[in-house]
CSV table of C-alpha atoms in Angstrom, one decimal:
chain,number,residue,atom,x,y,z
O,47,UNK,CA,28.4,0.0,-17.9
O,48,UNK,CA,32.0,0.9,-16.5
O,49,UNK,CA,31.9,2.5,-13.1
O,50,UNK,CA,33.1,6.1,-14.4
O,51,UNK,CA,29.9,6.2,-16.5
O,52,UNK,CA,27.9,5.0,-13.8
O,53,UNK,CA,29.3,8.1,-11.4
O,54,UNK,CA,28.6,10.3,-14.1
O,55,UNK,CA,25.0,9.1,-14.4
O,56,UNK,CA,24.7,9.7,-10.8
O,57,UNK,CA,26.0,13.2,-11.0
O,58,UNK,CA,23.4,14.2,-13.7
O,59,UNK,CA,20.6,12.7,-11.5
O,60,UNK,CA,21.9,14.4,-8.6
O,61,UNK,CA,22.2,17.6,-10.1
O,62,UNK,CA,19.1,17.3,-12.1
O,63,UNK,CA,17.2,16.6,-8.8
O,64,UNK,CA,18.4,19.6,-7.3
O,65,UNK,CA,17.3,22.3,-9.9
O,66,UNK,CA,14.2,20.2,-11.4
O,67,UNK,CA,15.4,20.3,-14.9
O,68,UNK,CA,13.9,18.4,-17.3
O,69,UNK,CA,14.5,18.2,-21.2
O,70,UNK,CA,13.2,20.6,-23.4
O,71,UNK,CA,9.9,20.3,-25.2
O,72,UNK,CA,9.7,19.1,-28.9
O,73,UNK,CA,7.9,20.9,-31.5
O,74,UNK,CA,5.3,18.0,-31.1
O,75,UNK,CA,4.9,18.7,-27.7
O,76,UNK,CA,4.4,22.3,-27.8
O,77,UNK,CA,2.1,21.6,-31.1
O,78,UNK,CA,-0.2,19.1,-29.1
O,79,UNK,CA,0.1,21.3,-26.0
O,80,UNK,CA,-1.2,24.5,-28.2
O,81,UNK,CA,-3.9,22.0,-29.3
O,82,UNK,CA,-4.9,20.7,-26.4
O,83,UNK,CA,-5.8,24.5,-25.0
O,84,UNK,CA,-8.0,24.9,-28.8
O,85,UNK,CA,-10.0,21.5,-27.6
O,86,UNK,CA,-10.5,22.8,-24.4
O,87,UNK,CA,-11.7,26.4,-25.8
O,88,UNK,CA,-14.0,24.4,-28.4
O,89,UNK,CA,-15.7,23.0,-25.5
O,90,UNK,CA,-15.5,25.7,-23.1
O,91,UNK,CA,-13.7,23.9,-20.1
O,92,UNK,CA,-11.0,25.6,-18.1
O,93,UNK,CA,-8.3,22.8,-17.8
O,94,UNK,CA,-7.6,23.8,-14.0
O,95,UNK,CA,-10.6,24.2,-13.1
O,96,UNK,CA,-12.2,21.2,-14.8
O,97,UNK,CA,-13.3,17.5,-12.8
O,98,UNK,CA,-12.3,14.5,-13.6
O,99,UNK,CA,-14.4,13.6,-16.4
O,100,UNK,CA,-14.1,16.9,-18.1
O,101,UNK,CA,-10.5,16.6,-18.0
O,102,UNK,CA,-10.8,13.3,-19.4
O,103,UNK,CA,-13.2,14.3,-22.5
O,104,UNK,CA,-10.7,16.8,-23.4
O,105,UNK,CA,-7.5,15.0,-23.0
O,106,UNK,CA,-8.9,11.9,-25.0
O,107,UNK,CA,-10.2,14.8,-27.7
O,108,UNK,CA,-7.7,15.8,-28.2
O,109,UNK,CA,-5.6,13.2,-28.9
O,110,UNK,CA,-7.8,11.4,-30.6
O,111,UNK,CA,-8.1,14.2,-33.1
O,112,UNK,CA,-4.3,15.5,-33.2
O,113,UNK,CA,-2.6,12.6,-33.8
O,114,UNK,CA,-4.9,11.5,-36.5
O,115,UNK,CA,-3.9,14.7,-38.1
O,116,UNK,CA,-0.3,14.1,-37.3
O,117,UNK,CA,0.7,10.6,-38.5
O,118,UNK,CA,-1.7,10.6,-41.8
C-alpha cells in the first residue's frame, strides 16, 4: 500500500473512532435482528434481562432456524 493510502486509512480510523460510526445494517441484518426479537417472544425471554443460557438458547434458535430459511 502507498503511504497516501495508508494516511488516509488512518484518517478514517481516527475519525471513525471519534464519533463511533459504524457501517450501516444490511437488509439481512435487520431481517435476522427482527427475527431474533420473534424467537425471543416465542419463548418468552426478554433479551436484556435474560442469563447466560437463555441468551444462548435464543441466539442459537434463532439462527439455526433463520438461516435455514434463508439459504434454501
Amino acid at each position: 500500500m502507498e503511504q497516501k493510502e495508508l494516511e488516509y486509512l488512518r484518517q478514517v480510523e481516527d475519525q471513525a473512532s471519534r464519533t463511533g460510526w459504524v457501517s450501516p445494517l444490511t437488509r439481512e441484518d435487520k431481517e435476522y435482528f427482527s427475527y431474533l426479537r420473534q424467537v425471543s417472544k416465542r419463548y418468552n425471554i426478554d433479551m436484556s434481562k435474560a442469563n447466560r443460557l437463555e441468551y444462548n438458547f435464543v441466539i442459537r434458535v434463532a439462527e439455526s432456524e433463520f438461516y435455514a430459511h434463508h439459504t434454501s
